[in-house]
mmCIF file of C-alpha atoms in Angstrom:
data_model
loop_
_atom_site.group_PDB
_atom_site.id
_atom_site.type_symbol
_atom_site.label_atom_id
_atom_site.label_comp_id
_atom_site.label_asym_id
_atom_site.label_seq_id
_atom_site.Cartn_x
_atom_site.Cartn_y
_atom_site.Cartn_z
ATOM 1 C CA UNK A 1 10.234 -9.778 -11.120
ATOM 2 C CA UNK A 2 10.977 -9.463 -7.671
ATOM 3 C CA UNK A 3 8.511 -9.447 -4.855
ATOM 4 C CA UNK A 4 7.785 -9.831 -1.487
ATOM 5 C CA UNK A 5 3.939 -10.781 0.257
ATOM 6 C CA UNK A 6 2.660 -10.988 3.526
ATOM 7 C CA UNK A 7 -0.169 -13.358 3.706
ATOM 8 C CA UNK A 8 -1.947 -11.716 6.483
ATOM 9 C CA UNK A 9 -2.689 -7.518 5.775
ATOM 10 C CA UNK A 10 -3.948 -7.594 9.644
ATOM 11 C CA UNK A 11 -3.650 -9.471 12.585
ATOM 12 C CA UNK A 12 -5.306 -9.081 15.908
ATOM 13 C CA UNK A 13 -3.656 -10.539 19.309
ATOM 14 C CA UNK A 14 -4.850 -10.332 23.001
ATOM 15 C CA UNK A 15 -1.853 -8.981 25.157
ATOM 16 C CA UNK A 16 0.269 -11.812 26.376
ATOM 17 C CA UNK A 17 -0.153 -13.995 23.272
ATOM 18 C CA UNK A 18 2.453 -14.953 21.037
ATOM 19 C CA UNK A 19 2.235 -13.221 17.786
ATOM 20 C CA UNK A 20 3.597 -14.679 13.985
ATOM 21 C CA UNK A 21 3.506 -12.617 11.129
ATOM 22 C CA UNK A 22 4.678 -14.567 7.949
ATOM 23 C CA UNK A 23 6.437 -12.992 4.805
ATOM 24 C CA UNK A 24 6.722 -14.584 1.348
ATOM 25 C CA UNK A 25 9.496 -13.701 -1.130
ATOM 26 C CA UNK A 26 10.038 -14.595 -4.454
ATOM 27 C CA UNK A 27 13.497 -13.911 -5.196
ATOM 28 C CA UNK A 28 15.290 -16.843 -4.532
ATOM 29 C CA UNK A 29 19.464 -14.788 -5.366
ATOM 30 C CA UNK A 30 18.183 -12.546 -1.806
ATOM 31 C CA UNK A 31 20.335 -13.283 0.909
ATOM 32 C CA UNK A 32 19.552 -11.004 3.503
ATOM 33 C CA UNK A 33 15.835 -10.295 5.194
ATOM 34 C CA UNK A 34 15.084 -7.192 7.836
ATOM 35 C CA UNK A 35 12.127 -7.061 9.151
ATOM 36 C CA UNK A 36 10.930 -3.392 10.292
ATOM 37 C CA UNK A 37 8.001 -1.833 12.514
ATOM 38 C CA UNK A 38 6.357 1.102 11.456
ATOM 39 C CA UNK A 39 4.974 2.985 14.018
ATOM 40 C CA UNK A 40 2.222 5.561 12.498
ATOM 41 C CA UNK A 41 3.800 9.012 10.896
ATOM 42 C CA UNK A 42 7.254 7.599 11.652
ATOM 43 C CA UNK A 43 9.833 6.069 9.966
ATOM 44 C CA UNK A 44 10.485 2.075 9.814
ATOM 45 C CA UNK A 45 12.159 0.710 12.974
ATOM 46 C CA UNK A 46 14.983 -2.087 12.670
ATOM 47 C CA UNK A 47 13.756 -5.338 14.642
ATOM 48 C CA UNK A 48 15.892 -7.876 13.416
ATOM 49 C CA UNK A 49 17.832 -9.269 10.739
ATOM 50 C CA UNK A 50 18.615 -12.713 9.313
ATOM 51 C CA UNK A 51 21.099 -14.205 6.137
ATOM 52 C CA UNK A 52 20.412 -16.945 3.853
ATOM 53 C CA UNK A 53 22.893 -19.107 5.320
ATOM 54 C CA UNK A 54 20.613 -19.441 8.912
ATOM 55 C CA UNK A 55 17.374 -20.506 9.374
ATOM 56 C CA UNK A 56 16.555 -19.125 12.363
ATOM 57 C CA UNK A 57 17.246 -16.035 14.593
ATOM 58 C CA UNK A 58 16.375 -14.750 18.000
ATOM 59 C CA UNK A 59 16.458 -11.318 19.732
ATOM 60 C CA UNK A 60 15.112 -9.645 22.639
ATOM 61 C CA UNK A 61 11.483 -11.611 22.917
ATOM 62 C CA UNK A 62 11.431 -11.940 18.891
ATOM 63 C CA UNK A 63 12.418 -14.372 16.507
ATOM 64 C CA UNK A 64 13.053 -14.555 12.866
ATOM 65 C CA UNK A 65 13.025 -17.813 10.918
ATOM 66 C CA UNK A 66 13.592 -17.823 7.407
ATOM 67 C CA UNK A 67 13.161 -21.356 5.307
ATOM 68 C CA UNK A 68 14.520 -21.324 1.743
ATOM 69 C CA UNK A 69 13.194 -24.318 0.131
ATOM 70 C CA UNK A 70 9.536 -22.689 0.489
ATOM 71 C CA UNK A 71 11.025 -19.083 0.522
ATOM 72 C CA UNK A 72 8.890 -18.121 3.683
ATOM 73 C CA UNK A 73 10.127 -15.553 6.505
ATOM 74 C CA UNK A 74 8.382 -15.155 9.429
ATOM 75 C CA UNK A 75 8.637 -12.979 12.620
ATOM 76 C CA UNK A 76 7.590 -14.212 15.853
ATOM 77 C CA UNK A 77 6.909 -11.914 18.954
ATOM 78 C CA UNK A 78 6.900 -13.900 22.296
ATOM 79 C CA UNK A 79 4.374 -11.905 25.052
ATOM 80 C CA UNK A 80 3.062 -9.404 22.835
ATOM 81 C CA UNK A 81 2.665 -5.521 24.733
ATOM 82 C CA UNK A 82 0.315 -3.025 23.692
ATOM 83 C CA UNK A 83 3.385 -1.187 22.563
ATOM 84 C CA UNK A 84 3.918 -3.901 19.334
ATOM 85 C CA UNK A 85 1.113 -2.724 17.911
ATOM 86 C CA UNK A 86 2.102 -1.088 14.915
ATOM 87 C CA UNK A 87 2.854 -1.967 11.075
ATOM 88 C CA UNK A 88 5.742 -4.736 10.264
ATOM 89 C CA UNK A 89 7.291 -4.834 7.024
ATOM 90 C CA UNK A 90 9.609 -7.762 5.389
ATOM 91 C CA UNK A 91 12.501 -6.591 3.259
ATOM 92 C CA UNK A 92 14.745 -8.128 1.180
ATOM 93 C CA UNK A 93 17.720 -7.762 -0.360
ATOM 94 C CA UNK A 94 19.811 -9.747 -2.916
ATOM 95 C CA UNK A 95 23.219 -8.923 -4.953
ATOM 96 C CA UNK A 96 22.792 -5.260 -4.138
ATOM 97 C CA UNK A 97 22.044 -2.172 -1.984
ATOM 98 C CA UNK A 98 18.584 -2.118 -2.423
ATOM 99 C CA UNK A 99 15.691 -3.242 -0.410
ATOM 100 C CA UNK A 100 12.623 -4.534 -1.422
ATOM 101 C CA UNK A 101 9.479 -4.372 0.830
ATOM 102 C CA UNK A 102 6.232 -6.610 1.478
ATOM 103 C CA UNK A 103 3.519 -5.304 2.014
ATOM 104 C CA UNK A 104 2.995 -5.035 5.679
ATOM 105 C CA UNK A 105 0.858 -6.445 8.087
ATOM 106 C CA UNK A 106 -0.678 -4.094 10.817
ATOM 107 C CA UNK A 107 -0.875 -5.922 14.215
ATOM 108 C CA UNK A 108 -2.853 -4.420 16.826
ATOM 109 C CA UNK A 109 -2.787 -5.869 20.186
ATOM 110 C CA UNK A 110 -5.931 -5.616 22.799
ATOM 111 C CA UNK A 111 -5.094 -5.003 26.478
ATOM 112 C CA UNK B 1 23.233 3.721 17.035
ATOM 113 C CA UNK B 2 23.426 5.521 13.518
ATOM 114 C CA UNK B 3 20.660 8.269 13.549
ATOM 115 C CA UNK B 4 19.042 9.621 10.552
ATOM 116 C CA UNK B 5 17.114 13.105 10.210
ATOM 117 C CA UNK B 6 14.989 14.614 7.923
ATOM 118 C CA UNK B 7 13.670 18.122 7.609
ATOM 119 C CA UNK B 8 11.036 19.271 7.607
ATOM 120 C CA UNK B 9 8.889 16.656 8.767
ATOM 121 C CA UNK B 10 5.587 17.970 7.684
ATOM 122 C CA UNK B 11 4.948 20.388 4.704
ATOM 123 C CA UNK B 12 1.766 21.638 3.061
ATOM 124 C CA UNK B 13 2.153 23.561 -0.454
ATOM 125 C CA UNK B 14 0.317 24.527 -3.145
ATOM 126 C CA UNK B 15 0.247 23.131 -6.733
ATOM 127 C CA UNK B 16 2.606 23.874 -9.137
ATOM 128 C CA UNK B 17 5.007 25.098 -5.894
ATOM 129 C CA UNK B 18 8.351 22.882 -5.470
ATOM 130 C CA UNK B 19 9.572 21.736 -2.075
ATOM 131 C CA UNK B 20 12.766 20.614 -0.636
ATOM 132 C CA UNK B 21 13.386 17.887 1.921
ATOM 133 C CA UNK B 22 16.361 16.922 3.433
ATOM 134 C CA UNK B 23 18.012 13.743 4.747
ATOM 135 C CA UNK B 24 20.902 14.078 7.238
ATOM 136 C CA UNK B 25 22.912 11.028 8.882
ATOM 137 C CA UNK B 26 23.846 12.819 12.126
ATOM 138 C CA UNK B 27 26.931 10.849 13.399
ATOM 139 C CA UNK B 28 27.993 8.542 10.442
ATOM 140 C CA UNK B 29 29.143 8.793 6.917
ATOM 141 C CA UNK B 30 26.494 7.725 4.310
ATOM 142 C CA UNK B 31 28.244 6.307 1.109
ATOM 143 C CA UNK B 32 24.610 5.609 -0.346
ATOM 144 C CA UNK B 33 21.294 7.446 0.656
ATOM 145 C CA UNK B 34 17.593 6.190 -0.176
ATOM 146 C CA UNK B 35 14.596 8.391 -1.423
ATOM 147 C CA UNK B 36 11.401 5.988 -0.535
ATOM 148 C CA UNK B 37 7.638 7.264 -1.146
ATOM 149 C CA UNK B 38 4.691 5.653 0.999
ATOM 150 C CA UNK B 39 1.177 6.389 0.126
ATOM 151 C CA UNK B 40 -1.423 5.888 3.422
ATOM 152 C CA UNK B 41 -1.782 2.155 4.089
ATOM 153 C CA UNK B 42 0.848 0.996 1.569
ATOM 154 C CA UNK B 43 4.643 -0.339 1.508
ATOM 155 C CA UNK B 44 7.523 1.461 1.100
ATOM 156 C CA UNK B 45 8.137 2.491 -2.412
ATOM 157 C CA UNK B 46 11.870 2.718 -3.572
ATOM 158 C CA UNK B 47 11.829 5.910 -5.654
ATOM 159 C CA UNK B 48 16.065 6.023 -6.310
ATOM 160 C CA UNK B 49 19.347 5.328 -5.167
ATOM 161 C CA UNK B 50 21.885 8.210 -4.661
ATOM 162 C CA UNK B 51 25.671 8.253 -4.016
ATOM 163 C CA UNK B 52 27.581 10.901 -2.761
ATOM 164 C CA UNK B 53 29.295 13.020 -6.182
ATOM 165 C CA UNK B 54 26.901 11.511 -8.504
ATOM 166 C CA UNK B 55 24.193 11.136 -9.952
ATOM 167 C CA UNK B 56 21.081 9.502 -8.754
ATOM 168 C CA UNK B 57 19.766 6.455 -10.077
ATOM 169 C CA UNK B 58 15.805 6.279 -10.550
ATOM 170 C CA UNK B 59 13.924 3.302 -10.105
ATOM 171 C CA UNK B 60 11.360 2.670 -13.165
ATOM 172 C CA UNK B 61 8.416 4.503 -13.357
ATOM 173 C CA UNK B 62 9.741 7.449 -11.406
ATOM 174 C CA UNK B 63 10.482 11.093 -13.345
ATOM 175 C CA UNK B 64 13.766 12.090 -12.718
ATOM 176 C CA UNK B 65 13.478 15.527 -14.044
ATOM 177 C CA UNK B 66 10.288 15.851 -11.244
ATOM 178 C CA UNK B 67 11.987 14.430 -8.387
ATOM 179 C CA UNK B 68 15.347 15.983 -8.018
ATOM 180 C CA UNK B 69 17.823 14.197 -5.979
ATOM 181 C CA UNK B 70 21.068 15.943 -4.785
ATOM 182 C CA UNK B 71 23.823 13.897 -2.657
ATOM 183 C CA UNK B 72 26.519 16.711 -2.247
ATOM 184 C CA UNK B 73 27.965 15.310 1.161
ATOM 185 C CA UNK B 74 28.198 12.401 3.081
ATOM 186 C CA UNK B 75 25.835 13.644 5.553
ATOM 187 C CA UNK B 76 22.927 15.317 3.517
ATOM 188 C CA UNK B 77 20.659 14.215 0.516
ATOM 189 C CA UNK B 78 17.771 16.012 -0.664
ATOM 190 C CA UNK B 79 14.551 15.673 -2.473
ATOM 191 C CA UNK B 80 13.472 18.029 -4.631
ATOM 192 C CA UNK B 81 9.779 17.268 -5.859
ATOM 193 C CA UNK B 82 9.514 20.021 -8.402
ATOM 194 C CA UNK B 83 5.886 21.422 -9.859
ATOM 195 C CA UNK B 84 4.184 19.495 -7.171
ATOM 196 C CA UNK B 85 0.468 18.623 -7.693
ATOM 197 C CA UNK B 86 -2.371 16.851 -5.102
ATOM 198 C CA UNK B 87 -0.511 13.060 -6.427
ATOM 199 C CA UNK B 88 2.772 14.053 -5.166
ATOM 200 C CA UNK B 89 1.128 14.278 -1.635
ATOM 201 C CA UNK B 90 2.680 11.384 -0.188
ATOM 202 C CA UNK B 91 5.294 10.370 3.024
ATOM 203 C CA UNK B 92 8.757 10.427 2.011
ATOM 204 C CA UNK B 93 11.201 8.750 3.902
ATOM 205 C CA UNK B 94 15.379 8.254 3.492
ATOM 206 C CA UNK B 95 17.431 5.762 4.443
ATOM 207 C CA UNK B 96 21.368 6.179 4.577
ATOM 208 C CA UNK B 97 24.146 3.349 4.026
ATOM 209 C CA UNK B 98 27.854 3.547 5.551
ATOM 210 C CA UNK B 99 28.372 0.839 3.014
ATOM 211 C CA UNK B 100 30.119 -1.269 5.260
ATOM 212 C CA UNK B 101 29.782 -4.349 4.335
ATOM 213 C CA UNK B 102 28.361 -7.624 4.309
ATOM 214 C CA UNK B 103 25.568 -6.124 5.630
ATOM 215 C CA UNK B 104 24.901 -2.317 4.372
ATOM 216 C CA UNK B 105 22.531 -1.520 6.576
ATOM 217 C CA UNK B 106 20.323 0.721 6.069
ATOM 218 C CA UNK B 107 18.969 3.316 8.775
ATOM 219 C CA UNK B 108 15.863 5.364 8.215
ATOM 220 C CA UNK B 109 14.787 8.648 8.773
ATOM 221 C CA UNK B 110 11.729 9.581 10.536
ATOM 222 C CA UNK B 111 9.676 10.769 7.294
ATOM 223 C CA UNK B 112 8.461 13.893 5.753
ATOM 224 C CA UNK B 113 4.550 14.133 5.233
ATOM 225 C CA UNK B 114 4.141 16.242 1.952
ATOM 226 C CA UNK B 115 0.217 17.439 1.385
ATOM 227 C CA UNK B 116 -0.198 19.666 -1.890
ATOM 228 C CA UNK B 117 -3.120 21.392 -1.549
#
């Protein structure tokens, strides 16, 4: 069935460091990945998006590169602030509405 | 951006009690609306899929007839978790789709914490 993995549950990153957090999907029909932040007793946050048809995507001090022949997604998060600490969730989608989640790495950044 | 509500966004009950939530999209029309249940240090857990005027479809696994869904408007779903017991205690979050496509995007609410005492 489908699925989605994280390899890491937790990660730990001095402020200032660049931070990765990788994503593993099975589904190889999705053609859409989100990743989210989850800030405690809230909601998930939109960080960035990518489709199947890029491999790589940047934002404001984040990147998302996706790679289809291994089915890997990864989020990277140039200068890490004590403010990125929080939970970040992978989601995929693939032929419909739905979303499927990973299942979320907590990152916790020390000052 | 598209903002999502829900209300309340923390409610204890007892056992055997039923409690409402509610999802609002505040300044957009949601086509589709998410129900999604997170238990403490876990993912997000799609529970079903509702459309406005119909009926809800329930992910496997999930009891329909416990967890009623009602999509009467484009701007407000709600949850209905019916006979609630110490299980059902949970966070419960929406999501809302325009449905504009390629992308349907979906926006999240902020959560409803649900303790059953």
């Amino acid at each position: 069935g489908e699925s989605v993995g994280l390899h890491l549950p937790t990660l730990s990153v001095q402020e200032g460091d660049n931070s990765i957090i990788n994503c593993a999907y099975s589904n190889s029909a999705s053609d859409y990945f989100i990743w989210y932040k989850q800030e405690s007793g809230k909601g998930p946050q939109f960080i960035i998006d990518i489709r199947s048809n890029m491999d790589k995507r940047q934002g404001q001090r984040v990147t998302v590169l996706l790679n289809k022949t291994v089915k890997h997604l990864s989020l990277q998060i140039a200068a890490t602030q004590p403010g990125d600490s929080a939970v970040y969730f992978c989601a995929e989608s693939g032929g419909s509405e739905k979303l499927v989640f990973g299942k979320g790495t907590k990152l916790t950044v020390n000052p | 951006g598209a903002v999502v509500s829900q209300h309340p966004s923390w409610v204890i009950c007892k056992s055997g009690t039923s409690v409402k939530i509610e999802c609002r999209s505040l300044d957009f029309q949601a086509t589709t609306m998410f129900w999604y249940r997170q238990f403490p240090k876990q993912s997000l857990m799609l529970m079903a899929t509702s459309n406005e005027g119909s009926k809800a479809t329930y992910e496997q696994g999930v009891e329909k007839d416990k967890f009623l869904i009602n999509h009467a408007s484009l701007t407000l779903s709600t949850l209905t978790v019916t006979s609630a017991h110490p299980e059902d205690s949970s966070f419960y979050i929406c999501s809302a789709s325009s449905g504009a496509v390629p992308y349907n995007e979906q926006f999240f609410g902020p959560g409803t914490r649900l303790t059953v005492l």
